[in-house]
C-alpha positions in Angstrom: 0.0 0.0 0.0 1.1 3.5 -0.8 0.7 5.6 2.4 1.2 9.3 3.0 0.7 11.2 6.3 0.3 14.9 5.7 0.2 17.7 8.3 -1.4 21.1 8.8 0.8 23.1 11.3 -1.9 25.7 12.1 -4.4 23.2 13.4 -2.1 20.2 14.1 -4.3 18.2 11.8 -3.3 15.0 10.0 -4.5 14.1 6.5 -4.0 10.6 5.1 -3.6 9.5 1.5 -3.9 5.7 1.0 -3.6 4.1 -2.4 -3.1 0.9 -4.4 -0.1 1.8 -6.6 -0.7 -1.1 -9.0 -4.3 -0.1 -9.8 -3.7 3.6 -9.1 -6.8 4.1 -6.9 -6.6 6.3 -3.8 -8.5 7.4 -0.7 -7.9 10.6 1.3 -9.0 11.0 4.9 -9.7 14.3 6.6 -8.4 16.8 4.1 -7.8 20.5 5.1 -9.1 23.3 2.9 -5.9 25.3 2.9 -4.0 22.3 1.5 -6.2 21.2 -1.4 -3.6 22.3 -3.9 -0.9 20.4 -2.1 -3.0 17.3 -2.1 -4.0 17.6 -5.7 -0.4 18.0 -6.7 0.6 14.9 -4.8 -2.2 12.9 -6.3 -1.1 14.0 -9.8 2.6 13.3 -9.2 1.7 9.8 -8.0 -0.5 9.2 -11.1 -3.5 8.2 -8.9 -7.2 8.4 -9.3 -8.9 9.6 -6.2 -11.9 7.4 -5.5 -13.1 8.6 -2.0 -12.7 11.7 0.2 -13.7 10.6 3.7 -14.3 12.4 7.0 -13.8 10.9 10.4 -16.2 13.5 11.8 -17.5 17.0 11.4 -14.4 19.0 12.5 -14.8 22.1 14.7 -11.1 23.3 14.5 -10.6 23.4 10.7 -12.5 23.6 7.4 -12.4 20.4 5.3 -11.2 20.4 1.7 -13.7 17.6 0.8 -16.0 19.6 -1.5 -13.1 21.1 -3.5 -11.3 17.8 -3.9 -14.4 16.1 -5.1 -15.2 18.9 -7.5 -11.7 18.8 -9.1 -11.2 15.0 -9.2 -14.7 13.5 -9.4 -14.1 11.5 -6.2 -17.0 10.5 -4.0 -17.4 12.1 -0.5 -18.3 10.1 2.6 -19.2 10.9 6.2 -21.1 9.3 8.9 -24.9 9.1 8.4 -25.2 10.4 12.0 -23.2 13.5 11.2 -25.9 15.1 9.0 -23.4 16.2 6.3 -26.0 16.5 3.6 -23.4 17.1 0.9 -21.7 13.8 1.5 -22.6 11.3 -1.3 -22.0 8.4 1.0 -23.9 8.4 4.2 -21.7 5.8 6.0 -22.9 3.3 8.6 -21.2 0.9 10.8 -19.8 -2.2 9.0 -19.7 -0.7 5.5 -16.6 -1.6 3.4 -15.1 0.7 0.8 -12.7 -0.7 -1.8 -9.9 1.1 -3.5 -7.8 -1.2 -5.8 -6.9 -4.4 -3.8 -7.5 -2.7 -0.5 -10.6 -2.3 1.7 -11.5 0.3 4.4 -13.9 -1.0 7.1 -16.1 1.6 8.6 -16.5 1.5 12.4 -18.8 3.9 14.2 -17.0 5.4 17.2 -19.2 8.2 18.6 -18.5 10.1 21.8 -16.2 13.0 20.7 -19.1 13.8 18.3 -22.1 11.8 17.5 -20.9 11.3 14.0 -17.4 10.0 14.6 -16.0 7.1 12.4 -12.9 5.0 12.6 -11.6 3.6 9.3 -9.7 0.3 9.5 -7.7 -1.4 6.8 -5.2 -4.2 6.3 -2.0 -2.9 4.6 -0.2 -6.0 3.5 -0.5 -7.8 6.8 -0.4 -4.7 9.1 -3.7 -3.4 10.5 -4.1 0.4 10.3 -6.8 2.4 12.1 -7.6 6.0 11.4 -9.3 7.1 14.5 -10.0 10.9 14.0 -10.4 12.4 17.4 -11.9 9.4 19.1 -8.5 8.2 20.1 -5.4 10.4 20.0 -1.8 9.6 21.0 -1.9 9.5 24.8 -5.3 11.3 24.8 -8.7 11.6 23.1 -11.1 14.1 21.7 -13.1 16.3 24.1 -16.7 15.5 24.8 -18.4 18.8 25.7 -20.0 19.8 22.3 -21.5 18.2 19.1 -23.5 15.7 21.1 -20.3 14.5 22.7 -20.6 12.1 25.6 -17.7 10.6 27.7 -19.4 7.3 28.6 -20.2 6.8 24.9 -16.6 7.6 23.9 -15.2 5.2 26.5 -17.4 2.4 25.1 -16.5 3.2 21.5 -12.8 3.1 22.2 -13.0 -0.2 24.1 -15.5 -1.9 21.8 -14.4 -0.7 18.4 -10.7 0.2 18.7 -9.2 -1.7 21.5 -10.7 -4.9 20.1 -8.3 -4.6 17.1 -5.0 -6.5 17.3 -2.6 -5.1 19.9 0.0 -4.3 17.2 -2.5 -2.2 15.2 -1.0 1.1 14.1 -3.2 4.0 15.2 -3.2 7.2 13.1 -5.1 10.0 14.8 -6.8 13.2 13.5 -4.4 15.4 15.4 -1.2 15.5 17.4 0.1 18.4 19.4 3.4 16.9 20.8 5.3 15.8 17.7 4.1 12.2 17.5 2.9 10.6 14.3 1.4 7.3 15.3 0.9 4.8 18.1 -0.4 1.3 18.7 -3.3 -0.3 20.5 -0.8 -1.8 23.0 0.8 1.5 23.7 -2.4 3.3 24.4 -3.8 0.5 26.6 -0.6 0.8 28.6 0.2 4.5 28.6 -2.8 6.6 27.7 -3.5 8.7 30.9 -7.3 8.8 30.1 -7.8 5.5 28.4 -5.3 3.0 29.7 -6.5 -0.4 30.7 -6.7 0.6 34.4 -9.1 3.5 33.9 -12.8 2.6 34.5 -15.7 4.2 32.7 -16.7 6.1 35.8 -13.2 7.5 36.2 -13.0 8.4 32.5 -16.3 10.3 32.7 -15.0 12.2 35.7 -11.8 13.1 33.9 -13.6 14.4 30.8 -16.3 16.3 32.7 -13.6 18.3 34.5 -11.3 19.3 31.6 -12.7 22.9 31.4 -11.3 23.5 28.0 -11.8 26.8 26.0 -14.2 26.9 23.1 -12.5 25.9 19.8 -11.4 29.0 18.1 -12.7 28.1 14.6 -16.0 26.4 15.6 -18.3 29.2 14.4 -16.7 29.1 11.0 -15.8 25.4 10.7 -19.1 23.6 11.7 -21.4 25.3 9.2 -18.8 25.0 6.5 -18.1 21.3 7.2 -21.7 20.4 7.2 -21.6 21.5 3.6 -18.4 19.6 2.7 -16.2 22.7 3.3 -18.2 25.3 1.5 -17.5 28.3 3.6 -20.3 30.6 2.7 -23.3 30.3 5.1 -25.8 32.0 2.9 -27.9 30.0 0.5 -26.9 29.5 -3.1 -26.8 32.4 -5.6 -30.2 31.7 -7.1 -31.8 32.4 -3.7 -33.7 35.7 -3.4 -31.8 38.7 -2.0 -34.5 39.0 0.7 -32.7 36.3 2.7 -30.4 37.8 5.3 -28.5 36.8 8.4 -28.8 37.6 12.1 -25.6 37.6 14.0 -25.2 34.6 16.2 -23.3 36.7 18.7 -26.5 38.4 19.9 -27.5 37.2 23.4 -31.1 38.2 22.8 -33.1 38.1 19.6 -35.7 40.8 19.1 -39.4 40.1 19.3 -40.0 41.3 15.8 -39.2 37.8 14.5 -41.3 34.7 14.6 -38.4 32.3 15.5 -38.7 28.9 13.8 -36.4 26.1 15.0 -36.0 23.7 12.0 -34.1 21.0 13.9 -35.9 17.6 14.5 -38.4 17.5 17.3 -36.0 15.3 19.2 -33.3 17.9 19.0 -35.7 20.7 20.0 -36.8 18.7 23.1 -33.3 17.7 24.0 -30.7 19.3 26.3 -29.3 21.7 23.7 -31.4 24.8 24.2 -33.1 26.9 21.5 -33.8 30.6 21.6 -36.6 31.5 24.1 -39.9 31.7 22.3 -38.9 29.6 19.3 -41.4 27.2 17.9 -40.5 23.7 16.5 -41.0 23.1 12.8 -38.8 20.3 11.7 -36.9 21.0 8.5 -38.5 18.1 6.5 -42.0 19.4 7.4 -41.4 23.1 6.8 -43.6 23.7 3.7 -46.6 21.9 5.2 -46.4 23.9 8.4 -46.0 27.3 6.9 -48.5 27.0 4.0 -51.1 29.1 5.7 -48.7 31.8 7.1 -48.7 35.3 5.8 -45.9 35.7 3.2 -44.7 39.0 4.7 -44.4 37.6 8.2 -40.9 38.3 9.6 -39.3 34.9 10.2 -36.0 33.9 11.7 -35.0 30.3 11.0 -32.5 28.6 13.4 -30.8 25.2 13.6 -27.8 23.8 15.3 -25.1 24.9 12.9 -26.8 27.1 10.3 -27.0 24.8 7.3 -30.6 23.6 7.6 -31.9 27.1 8.4 -30.1 28.5 5.3 -31.6 25.8 3.2 -35.0 26.4 4.8 -34.8 30.1 3.9 -34.2 29.1 0.3 -37.3 26.9 0.3 -39.5 29.6 1.9 -38.3 32.1 -0.6 -39.6 29.9 -3.4 -42.9 29.9 -1.6 -43.1 33.7 -1.7 -41.9 34.6 1.8 -40.3 38.0 1.7 -38.9 38.7 5.2 -36.8 35.7 6.1 -33.5 35.5 8.0 -31.2 32.7 9.1 -29.1 32.7 12.3 -25.5 33.0 11.2 -23.5 29.9 12.4 -26.5 28.5 14.2 -27.4 27.8 17.8 -24.0 26.5 18.7 -22.6 30.0 18.1 -25.6 31.7 19.7 -25.0 29.6 22.9 -21.3 30.5 22.9 -22.2 34.2 22.7 -24.5 33.9 25.6 -21.8 32.2 27.7 -19.2 34.9 26.9 -21.7 37.7 27.9 -22.7 36.2 31.2 
C-alpha cells in the first residue's frame, strides 16, 4: 500500500492518503481546505485516481477540503450518516466496506467525541491500520463537551471498536500536538492517561467532565462549512432571493420582531441543547406543510444547530413567496457560545 501522512501546522491536523499503486486508486481521509492544492499536486505526481474523500467526523477546528477535492477530481465524498453532512454522497454506517484497488477500508462507528465519529480500519499487506480521527489520540482523546459528545459513549466506542483490534494495530489520529505521528493499541492501553486499561468508565467520565477547555477558536466558521463539505459561505446559493439575510449569532437576545422557527428535528428541539426562548419547533423536512397558511410578509428567523438547515429552509421559503426571512448565522452553537461569553 502507498501511504502518505500529511500535516497542517496551524491546526495540528493529519490528513492521510492511501492508495493501491498497482491499480492507481486512492482514498484521502480528513483533508484540510488550505492544503487542497498540495493534495491535488501529490495525487497527480503519483498518477493516482482519487476514489473517495472521507471524514472521520465534522471538524470544529478546521475547514475540510472535501468539496473542492471532489469537484476537481470526481471523487465521492463520505461521512457518517449520523453527522448530517447532507453534501456527502456516501452516508456511511457501521460495518460498511469501501474498496480502492486491492484494499478495503472498514467503517466503524465510534461516537463520543461527536455523535458522527467514524474510525476507518484497513489491512495494509499484513499490518492493520486504524484512522481514529479524534476518538483516540496519541496519549489522549477528543473532548466530549459539544456536538453531542458524551464521555461514557466515547469510552465504550474506544473499548468496543478500537481496543478490540489486534494489539499491534497502528493508530493514526486526526491530530497530534506533541510531535508524534502514530501509536499502537498496546501503547495506548498501557500509557494513555485517560484510556489506559486501568481507567474505569466512571473514572473516564469524571476526567472528561472536568477538563474545562476553552471553546474551539474556529468552531463558528468550521461547523457550518463542514456540514456542507467545506463550502465556507453560510448564505444560500446564488439563485436564492436577496431577501434572505442573516442575524448575528453573537447576539445574546433576539428581538421580538421575528417569529423564531427552529428547524431541527423534534427530538433535538426537546433535547438538552437549548433553543432561543420563544422559538417554535417546525422540523426542516415538514417546513412547507407547516407554513403554507402563514402570511408571506411575516418576519421569520430560522434557526438550527449549525446554520445549514436554516439557510436551506430560507431558500425553500423564498420559493414559496416569503419576503422577510432571515437565518441565524453559524446557528445555535454560536448563539449559545455568545451567551456564555456575555454572562
